[in-house]
PDB file with one MODEL, atoms N, CA, C and O in Angstrom:
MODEL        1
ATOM      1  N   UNK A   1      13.094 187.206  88.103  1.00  0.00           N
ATOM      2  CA  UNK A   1      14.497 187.467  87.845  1.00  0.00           C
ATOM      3  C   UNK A   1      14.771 188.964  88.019  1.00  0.00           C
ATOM      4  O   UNK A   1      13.876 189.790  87.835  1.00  0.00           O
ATOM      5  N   UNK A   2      16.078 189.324  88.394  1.00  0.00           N
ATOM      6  CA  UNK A   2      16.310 190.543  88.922  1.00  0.00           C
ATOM      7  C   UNK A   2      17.007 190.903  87.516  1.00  0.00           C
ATOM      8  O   UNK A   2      17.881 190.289  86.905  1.00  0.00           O
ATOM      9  N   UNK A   3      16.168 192.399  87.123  1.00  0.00           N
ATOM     10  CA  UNK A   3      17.080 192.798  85.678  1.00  0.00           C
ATOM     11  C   UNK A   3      18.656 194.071  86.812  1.00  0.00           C
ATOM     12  O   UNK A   3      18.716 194.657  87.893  1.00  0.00           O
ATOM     13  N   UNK A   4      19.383 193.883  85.838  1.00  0.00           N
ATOM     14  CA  UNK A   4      20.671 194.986  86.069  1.00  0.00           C
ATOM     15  C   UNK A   4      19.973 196.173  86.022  1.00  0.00           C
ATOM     16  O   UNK A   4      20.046 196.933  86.988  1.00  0.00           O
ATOM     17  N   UNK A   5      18.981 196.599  84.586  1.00  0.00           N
ATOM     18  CA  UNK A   5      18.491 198.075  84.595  1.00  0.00           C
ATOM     19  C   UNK A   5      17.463 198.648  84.597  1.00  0.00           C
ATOM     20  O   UNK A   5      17.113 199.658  83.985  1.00  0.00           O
ATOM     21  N   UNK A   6      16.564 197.547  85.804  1.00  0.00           N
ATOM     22  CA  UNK A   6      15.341 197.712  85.725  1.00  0.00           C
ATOM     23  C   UNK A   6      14.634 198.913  85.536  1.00  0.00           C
ATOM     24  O   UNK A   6      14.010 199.252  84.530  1.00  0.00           O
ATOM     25  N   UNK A   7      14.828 199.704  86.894  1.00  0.00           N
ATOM     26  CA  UNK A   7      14.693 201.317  86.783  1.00  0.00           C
ATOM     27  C   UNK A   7      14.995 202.043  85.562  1.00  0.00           C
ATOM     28  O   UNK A   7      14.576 203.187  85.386  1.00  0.00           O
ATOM     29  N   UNK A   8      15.691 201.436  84.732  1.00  0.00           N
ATOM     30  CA  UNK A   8      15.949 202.199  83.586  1.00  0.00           C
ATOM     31  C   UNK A   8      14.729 202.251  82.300  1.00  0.00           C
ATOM     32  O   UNK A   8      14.071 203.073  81.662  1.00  0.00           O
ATOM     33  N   UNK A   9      14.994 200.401  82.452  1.00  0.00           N
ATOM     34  CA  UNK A   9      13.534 200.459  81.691  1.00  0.00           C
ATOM     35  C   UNK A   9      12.368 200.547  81.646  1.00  0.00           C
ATOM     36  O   UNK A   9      11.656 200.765  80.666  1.00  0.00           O
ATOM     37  N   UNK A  10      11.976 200.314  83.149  1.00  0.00           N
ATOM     38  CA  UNK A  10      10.921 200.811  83.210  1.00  0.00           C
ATOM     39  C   UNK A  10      10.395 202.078  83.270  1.00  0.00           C
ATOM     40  O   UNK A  10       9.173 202.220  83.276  1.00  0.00           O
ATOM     41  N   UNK A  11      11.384 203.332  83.329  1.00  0.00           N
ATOM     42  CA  UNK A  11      11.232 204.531  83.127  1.00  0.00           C
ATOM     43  C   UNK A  11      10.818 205.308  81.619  1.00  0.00           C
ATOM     44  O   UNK A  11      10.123 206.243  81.224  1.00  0.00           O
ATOM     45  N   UNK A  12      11.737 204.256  81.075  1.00  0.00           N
ATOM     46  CA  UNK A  12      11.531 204.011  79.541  1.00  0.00           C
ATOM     47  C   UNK A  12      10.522 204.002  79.272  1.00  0.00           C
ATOM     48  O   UNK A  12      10.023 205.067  78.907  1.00  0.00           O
ATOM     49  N   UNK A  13       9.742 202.843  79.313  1.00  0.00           N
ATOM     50  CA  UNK A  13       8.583 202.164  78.797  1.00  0.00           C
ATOM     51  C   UNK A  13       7.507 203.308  79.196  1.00  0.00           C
ATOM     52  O   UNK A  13       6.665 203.842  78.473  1.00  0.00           O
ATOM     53  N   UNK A  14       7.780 203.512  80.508  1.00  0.00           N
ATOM     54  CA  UNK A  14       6.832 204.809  81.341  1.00  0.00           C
ATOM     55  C   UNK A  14       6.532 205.790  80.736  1.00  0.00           C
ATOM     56  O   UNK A  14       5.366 206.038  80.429  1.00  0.00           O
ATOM     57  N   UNK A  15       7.494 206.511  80.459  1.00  0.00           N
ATOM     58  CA  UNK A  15       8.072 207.559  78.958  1.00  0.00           C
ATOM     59  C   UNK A  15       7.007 207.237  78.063  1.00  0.00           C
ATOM     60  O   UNK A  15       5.818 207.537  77.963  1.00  0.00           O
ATOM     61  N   UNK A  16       7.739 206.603  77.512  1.00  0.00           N
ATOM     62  CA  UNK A  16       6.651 206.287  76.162  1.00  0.00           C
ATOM     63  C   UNK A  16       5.490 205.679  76.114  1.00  0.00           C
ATOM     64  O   UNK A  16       4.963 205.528  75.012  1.00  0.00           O
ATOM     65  N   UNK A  17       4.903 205.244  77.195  1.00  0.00           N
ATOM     66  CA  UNK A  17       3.467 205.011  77.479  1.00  0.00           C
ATOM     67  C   UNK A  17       2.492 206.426  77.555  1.00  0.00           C
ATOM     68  O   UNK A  17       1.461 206.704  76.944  1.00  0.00           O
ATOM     69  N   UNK A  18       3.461 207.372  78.816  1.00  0.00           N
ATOM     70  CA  UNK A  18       2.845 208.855  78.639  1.00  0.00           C
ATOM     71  C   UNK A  18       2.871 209.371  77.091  1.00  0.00           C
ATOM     72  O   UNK A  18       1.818 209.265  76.462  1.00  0.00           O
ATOM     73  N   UNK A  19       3.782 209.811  76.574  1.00  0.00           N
ATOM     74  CA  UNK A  19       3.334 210.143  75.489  1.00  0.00           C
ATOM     75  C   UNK A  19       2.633 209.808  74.088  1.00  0.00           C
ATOM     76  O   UNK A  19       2.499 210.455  73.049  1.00  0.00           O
ATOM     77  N   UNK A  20       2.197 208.378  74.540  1.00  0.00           N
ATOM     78  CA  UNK A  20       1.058 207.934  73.653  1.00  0.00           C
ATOM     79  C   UNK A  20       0.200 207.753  74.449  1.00  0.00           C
ATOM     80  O   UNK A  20      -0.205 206.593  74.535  1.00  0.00           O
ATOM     81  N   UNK A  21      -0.257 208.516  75.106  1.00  0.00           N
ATOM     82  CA  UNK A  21      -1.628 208.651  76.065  1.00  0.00           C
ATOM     83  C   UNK A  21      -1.400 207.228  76.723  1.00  0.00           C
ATOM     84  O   UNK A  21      -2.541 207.025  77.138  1.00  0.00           O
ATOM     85  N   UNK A  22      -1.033 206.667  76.905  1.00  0.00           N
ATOM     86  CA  UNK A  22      -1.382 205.250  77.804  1.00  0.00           C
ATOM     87  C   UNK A  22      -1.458 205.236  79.273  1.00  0.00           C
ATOM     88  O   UNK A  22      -0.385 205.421  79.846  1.00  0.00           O
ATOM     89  N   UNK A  23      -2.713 205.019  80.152  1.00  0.00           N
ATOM     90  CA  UNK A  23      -2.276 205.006  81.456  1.00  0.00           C
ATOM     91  C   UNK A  23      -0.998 203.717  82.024  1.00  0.00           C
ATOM     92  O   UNK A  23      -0.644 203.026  81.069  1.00  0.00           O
ATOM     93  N   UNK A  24      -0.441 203.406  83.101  1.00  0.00           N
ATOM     94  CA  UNK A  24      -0.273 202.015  83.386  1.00  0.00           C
ATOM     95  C   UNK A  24      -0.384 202.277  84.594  1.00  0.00           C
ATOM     96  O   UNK A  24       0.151 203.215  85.185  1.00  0.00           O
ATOM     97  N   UNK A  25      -1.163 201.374  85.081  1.00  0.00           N
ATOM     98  CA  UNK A  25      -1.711 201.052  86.912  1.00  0.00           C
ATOM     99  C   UNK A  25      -0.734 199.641  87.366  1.00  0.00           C
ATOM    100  O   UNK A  25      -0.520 198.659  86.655  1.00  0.00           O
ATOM    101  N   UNK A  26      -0.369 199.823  88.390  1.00  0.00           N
ATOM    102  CA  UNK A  26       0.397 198.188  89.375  1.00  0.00           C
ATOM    103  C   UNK A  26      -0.732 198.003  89.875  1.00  0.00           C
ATOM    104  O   UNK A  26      -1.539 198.920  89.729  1.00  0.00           O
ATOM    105  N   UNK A  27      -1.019 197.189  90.371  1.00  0.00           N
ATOM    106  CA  UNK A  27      -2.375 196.231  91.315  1.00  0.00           C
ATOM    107  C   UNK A  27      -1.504 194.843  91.845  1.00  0.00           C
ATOM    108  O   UNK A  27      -1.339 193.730  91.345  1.00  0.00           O
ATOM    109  N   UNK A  28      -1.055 195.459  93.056  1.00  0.00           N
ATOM    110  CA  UNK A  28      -0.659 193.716  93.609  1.00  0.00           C
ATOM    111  C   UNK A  28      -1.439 192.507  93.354  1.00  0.00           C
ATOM    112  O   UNK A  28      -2.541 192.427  93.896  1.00  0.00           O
ATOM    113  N   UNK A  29      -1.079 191.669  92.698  1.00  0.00           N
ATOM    114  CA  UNK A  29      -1.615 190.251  92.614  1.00  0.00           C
ATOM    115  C   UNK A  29      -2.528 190.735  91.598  1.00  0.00           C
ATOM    116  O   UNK A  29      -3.668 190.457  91.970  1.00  0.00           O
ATOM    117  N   UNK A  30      -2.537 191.194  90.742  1.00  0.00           N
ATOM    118  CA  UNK A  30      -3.929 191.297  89.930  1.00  0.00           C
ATOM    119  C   UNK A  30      -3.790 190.202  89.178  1.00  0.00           C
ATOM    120  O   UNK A  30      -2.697 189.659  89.016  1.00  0.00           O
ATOM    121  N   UNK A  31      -4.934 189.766  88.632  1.00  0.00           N
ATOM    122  CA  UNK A  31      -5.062 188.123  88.085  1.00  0.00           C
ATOM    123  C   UNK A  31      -4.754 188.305  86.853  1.00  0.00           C
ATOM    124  O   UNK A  31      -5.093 189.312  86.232  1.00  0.00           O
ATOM    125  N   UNK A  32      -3.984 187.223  86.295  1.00  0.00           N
ATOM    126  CA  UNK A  32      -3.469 187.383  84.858  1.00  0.00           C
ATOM    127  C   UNK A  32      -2.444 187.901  84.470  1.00  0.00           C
ATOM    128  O   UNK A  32      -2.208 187.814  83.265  1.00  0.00           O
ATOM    129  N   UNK A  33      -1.488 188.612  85.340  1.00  0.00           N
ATOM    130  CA  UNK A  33      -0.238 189.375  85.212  1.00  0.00           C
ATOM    131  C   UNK A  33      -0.612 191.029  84.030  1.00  0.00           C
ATOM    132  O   UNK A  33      -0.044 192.115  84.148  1.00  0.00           O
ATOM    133  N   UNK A  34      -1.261 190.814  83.419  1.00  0.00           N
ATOM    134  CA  UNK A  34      -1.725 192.227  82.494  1.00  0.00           C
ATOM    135  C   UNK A  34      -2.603 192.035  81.799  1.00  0.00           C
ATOM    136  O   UNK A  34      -3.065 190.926  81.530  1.00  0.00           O
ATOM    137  N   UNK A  35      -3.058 193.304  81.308  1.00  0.00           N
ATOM    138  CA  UNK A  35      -4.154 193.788  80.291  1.00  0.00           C
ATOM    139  C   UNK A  35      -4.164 195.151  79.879  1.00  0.00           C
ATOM    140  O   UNK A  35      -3.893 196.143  80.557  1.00  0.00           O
ATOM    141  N   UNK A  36      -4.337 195.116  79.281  1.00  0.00           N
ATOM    142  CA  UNK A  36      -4.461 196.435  77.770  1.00  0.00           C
ATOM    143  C   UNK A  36      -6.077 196.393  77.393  1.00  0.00           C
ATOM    144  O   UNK A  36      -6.787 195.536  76.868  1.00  0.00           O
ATOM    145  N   UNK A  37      -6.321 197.727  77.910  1.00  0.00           N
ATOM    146  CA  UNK A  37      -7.830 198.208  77.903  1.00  0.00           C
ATOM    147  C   UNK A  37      -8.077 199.371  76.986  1.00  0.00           C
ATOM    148  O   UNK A  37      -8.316 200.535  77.308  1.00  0.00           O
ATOM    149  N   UNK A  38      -7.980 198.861  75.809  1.00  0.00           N
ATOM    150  CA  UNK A  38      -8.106 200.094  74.624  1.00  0.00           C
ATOM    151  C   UNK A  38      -9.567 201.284  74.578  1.00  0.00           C
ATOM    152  O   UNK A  38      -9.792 202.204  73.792  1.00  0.00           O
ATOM    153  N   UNK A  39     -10.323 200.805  75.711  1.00  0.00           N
ATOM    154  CA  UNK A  39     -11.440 201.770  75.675  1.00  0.00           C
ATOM    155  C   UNK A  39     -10.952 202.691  76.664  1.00  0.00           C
ATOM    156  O   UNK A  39     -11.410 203.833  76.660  1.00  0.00           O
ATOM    157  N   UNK A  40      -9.695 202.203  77.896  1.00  0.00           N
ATOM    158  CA  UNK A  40      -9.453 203.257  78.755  1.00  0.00           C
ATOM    159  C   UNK A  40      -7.788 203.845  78.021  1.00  0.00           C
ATOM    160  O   UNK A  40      -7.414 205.016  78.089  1.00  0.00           O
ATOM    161  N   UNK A  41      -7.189 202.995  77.520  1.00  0.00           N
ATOM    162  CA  UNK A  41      -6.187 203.758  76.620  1.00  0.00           C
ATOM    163  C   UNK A  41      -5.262 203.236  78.382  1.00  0.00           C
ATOM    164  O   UNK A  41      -4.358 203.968  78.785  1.00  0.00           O
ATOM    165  N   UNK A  42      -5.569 202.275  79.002  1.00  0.00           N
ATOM    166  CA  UNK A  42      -4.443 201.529  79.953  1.00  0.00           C
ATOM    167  C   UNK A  42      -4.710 200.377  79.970  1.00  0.00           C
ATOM    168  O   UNK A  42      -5.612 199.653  79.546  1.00  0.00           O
ATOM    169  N   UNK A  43      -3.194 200.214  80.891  1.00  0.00           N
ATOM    170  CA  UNK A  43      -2.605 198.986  81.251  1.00  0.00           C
ATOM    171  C   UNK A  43      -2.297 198.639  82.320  1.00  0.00           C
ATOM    172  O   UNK A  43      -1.373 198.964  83.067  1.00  0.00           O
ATOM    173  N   UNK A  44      -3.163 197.897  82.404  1.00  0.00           N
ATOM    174  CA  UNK A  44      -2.747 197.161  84.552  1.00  0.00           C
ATOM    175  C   UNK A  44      -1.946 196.095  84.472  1.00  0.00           C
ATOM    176  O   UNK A  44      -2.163 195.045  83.867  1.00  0.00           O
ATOM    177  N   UNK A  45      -0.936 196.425  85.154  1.00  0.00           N
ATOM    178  CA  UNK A  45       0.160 195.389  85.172  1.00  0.00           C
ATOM    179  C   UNK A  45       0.479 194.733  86.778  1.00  0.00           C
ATOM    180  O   UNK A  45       0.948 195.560  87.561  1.00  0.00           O
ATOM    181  N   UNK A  46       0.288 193.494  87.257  1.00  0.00           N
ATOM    182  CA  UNK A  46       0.468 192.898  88.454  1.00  0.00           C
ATOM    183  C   UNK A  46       1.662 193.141  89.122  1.00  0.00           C
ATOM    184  O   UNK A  46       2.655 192.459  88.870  1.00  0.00           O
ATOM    185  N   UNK A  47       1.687 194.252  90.143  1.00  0.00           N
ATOM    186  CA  UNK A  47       2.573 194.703  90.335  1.00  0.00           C
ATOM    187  C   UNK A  47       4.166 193.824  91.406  1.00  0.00           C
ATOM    188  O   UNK A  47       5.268 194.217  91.791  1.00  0.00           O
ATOM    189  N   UNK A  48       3.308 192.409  91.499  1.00  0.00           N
ATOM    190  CA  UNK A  48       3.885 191.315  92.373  1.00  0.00           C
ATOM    191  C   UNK A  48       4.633 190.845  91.706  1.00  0.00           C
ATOM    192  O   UNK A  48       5.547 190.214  92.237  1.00  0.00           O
ATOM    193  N   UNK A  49       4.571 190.945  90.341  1.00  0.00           N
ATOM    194  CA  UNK A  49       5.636 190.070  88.877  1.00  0.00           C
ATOM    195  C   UNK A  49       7.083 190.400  89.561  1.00  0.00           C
ATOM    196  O   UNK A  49       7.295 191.222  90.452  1.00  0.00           O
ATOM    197  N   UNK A  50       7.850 189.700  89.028  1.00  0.00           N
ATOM    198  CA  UNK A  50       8.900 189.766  89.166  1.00  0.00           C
ATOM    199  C   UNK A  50       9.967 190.978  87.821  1.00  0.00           C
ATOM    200  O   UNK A  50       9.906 190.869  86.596  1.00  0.00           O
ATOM    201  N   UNK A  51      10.603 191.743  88.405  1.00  0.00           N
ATOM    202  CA  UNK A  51      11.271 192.672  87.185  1.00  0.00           C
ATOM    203  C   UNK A  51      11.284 192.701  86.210  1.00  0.00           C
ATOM    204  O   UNK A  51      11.034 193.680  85.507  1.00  0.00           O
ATOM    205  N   UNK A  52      11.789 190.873  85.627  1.00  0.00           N
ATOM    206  CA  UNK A  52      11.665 190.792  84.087  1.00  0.00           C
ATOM    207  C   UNK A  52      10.236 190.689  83.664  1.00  0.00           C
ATOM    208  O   UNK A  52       9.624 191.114  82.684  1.00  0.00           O
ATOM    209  N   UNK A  53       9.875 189.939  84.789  1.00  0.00           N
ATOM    210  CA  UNK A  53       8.047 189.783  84.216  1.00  0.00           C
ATOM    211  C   UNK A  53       7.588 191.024  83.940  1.00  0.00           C
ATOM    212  O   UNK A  53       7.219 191.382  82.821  1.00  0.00           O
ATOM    213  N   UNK A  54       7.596 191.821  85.095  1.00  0.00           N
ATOM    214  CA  UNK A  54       7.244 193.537  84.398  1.00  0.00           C
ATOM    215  C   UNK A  54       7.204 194.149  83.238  1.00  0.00           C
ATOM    216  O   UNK A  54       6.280 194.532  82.520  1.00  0.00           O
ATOM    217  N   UNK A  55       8.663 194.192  83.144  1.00  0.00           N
ATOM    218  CA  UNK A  55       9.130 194.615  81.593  1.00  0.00           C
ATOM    219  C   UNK A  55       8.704 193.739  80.782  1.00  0.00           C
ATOM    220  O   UNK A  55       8.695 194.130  79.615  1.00  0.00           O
ATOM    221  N   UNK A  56       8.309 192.597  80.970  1.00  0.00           N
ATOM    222  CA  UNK A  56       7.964 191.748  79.445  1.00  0.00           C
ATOM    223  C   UNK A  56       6.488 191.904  79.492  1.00  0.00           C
ATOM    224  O   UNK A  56       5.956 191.816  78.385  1.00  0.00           O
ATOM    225  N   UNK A  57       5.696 192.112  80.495  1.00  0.00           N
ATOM    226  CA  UNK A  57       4.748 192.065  80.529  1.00  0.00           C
ATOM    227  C   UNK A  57       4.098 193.629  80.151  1.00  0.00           C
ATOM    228  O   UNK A  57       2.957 193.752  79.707  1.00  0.00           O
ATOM    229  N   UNK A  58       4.812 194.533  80.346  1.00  0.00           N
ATOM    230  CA  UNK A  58       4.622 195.835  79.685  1.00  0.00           C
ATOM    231  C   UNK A  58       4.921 195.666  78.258  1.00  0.00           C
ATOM    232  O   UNK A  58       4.126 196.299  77.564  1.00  0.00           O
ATOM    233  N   UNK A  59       5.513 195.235  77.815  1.00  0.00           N
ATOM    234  CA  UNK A  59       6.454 195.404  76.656  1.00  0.00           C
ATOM    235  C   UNK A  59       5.137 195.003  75.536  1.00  0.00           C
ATOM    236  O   UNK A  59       4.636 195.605  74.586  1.00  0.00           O
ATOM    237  N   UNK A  60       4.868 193.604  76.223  1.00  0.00           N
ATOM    238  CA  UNK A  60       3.736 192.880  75.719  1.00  0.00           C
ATOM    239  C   UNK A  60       2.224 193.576  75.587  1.00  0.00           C
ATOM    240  O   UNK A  60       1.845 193.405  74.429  1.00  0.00           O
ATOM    241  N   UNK A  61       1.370 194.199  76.259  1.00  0.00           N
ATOM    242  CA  UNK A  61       0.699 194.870  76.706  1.00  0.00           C
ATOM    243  C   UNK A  61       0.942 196.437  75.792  1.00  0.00           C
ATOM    244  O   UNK A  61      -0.110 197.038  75.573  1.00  0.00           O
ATOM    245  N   UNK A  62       1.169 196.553  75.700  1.00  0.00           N
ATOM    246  CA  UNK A  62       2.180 198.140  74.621  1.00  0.00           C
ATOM    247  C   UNK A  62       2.326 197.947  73.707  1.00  0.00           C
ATOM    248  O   UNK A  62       2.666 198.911  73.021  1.00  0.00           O
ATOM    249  N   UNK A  63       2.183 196.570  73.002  1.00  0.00           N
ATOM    250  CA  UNK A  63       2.141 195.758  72.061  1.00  0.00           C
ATOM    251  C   UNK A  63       0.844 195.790  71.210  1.00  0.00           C
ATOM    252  O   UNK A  63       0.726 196.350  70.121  1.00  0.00           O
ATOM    253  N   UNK A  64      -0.230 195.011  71.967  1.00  0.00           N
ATOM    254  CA  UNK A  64      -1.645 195.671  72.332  1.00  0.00           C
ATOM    255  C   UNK A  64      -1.903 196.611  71.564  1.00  0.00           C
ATOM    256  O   UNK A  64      -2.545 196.541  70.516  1.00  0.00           O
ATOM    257  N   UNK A  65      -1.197 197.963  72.260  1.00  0.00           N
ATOM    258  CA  UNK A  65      -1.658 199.060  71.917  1.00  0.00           C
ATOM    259  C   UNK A  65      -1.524 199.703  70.272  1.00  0.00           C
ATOM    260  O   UNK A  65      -2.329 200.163  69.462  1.00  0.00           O
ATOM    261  N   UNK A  66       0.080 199.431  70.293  1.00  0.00           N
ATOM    262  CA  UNK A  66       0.487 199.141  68.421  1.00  0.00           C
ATOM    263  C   UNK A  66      -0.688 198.785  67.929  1.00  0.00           C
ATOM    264  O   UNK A  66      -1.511 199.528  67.394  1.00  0.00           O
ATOM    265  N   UNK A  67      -0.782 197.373  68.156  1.00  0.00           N
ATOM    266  CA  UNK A  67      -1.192 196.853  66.919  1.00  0.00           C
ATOM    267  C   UNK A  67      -2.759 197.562  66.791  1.00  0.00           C
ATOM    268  O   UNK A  67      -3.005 197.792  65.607  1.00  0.00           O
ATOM    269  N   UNK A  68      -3.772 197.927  67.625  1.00  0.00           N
ATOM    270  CA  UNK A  68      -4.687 198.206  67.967  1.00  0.00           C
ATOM    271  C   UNK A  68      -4.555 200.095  66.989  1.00  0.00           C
ATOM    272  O   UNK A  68      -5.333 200.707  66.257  1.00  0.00           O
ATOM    273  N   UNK A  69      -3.567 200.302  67.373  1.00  0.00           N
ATOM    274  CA  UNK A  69      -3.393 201.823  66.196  1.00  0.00           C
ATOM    275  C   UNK A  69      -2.858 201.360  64.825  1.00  0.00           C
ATOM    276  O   UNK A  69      -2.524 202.161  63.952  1.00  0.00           O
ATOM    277  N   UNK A  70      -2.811 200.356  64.722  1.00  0.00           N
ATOM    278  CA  UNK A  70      -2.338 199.501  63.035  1.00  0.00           C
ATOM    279  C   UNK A  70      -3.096 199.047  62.899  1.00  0.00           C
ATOM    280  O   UNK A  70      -2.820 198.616  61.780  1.00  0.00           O
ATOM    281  N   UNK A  71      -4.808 198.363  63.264  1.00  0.00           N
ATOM    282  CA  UNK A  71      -5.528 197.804  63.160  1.00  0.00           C
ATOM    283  C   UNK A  71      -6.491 198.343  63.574  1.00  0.00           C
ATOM    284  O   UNK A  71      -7.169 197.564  64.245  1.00  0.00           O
ATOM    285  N   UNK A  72      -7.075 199.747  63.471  1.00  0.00           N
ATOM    286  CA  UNK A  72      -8.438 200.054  64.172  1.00  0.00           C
ATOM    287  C   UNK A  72      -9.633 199.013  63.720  1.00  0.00           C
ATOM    288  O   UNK A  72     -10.012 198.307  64.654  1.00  0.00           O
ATOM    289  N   UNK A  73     -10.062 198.866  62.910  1.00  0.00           N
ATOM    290  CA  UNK A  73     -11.016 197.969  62.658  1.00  0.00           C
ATOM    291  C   UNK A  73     -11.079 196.788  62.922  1.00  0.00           C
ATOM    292  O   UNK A  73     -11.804 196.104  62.200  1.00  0.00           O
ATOM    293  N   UNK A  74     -10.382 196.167  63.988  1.00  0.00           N
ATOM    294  CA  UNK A  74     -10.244 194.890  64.248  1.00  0.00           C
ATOM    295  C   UNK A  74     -10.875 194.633  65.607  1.00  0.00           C
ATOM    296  O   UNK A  74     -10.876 193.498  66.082  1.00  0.00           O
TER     297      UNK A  74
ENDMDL
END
């Protein structure tokens, strides 16, 4: 699905991925649509998704990362 502000948010999300150290890599077709790699402090996101998939799939993935700084011992 085509978002209205894609560029917006994903600039967003971009934003605030840099300043909590987070890398995020695209990989056409990468298997699984994402992952959150807390030993590299990134996120590879399939860069073939479709807009909303992106953003939800970042959103999700960044998510990850929260809870992972609310939960070190887990």
């Amino acid at each position: 699905m085509k978002l209205k502000n894609f560029k917006e948010y994903k600039k967003k999300i971009e934003t605030y991925s840099k300043l909590t150290g987070i890398a995020i890599e695209y990989v056409p077709e990468f298997d699984g649509g994402g992952v959150y790699d807390p030993n590299k402090k990134k996120v590879t996101i399939d860069g073939s998704l479709s807009e909303s998939d992106i953003i939800s799939t970042l959103l999700h993935e960044l998510g990850h990362h929260l809870d992972d700084t609310r939960n070190p011992t887990k």
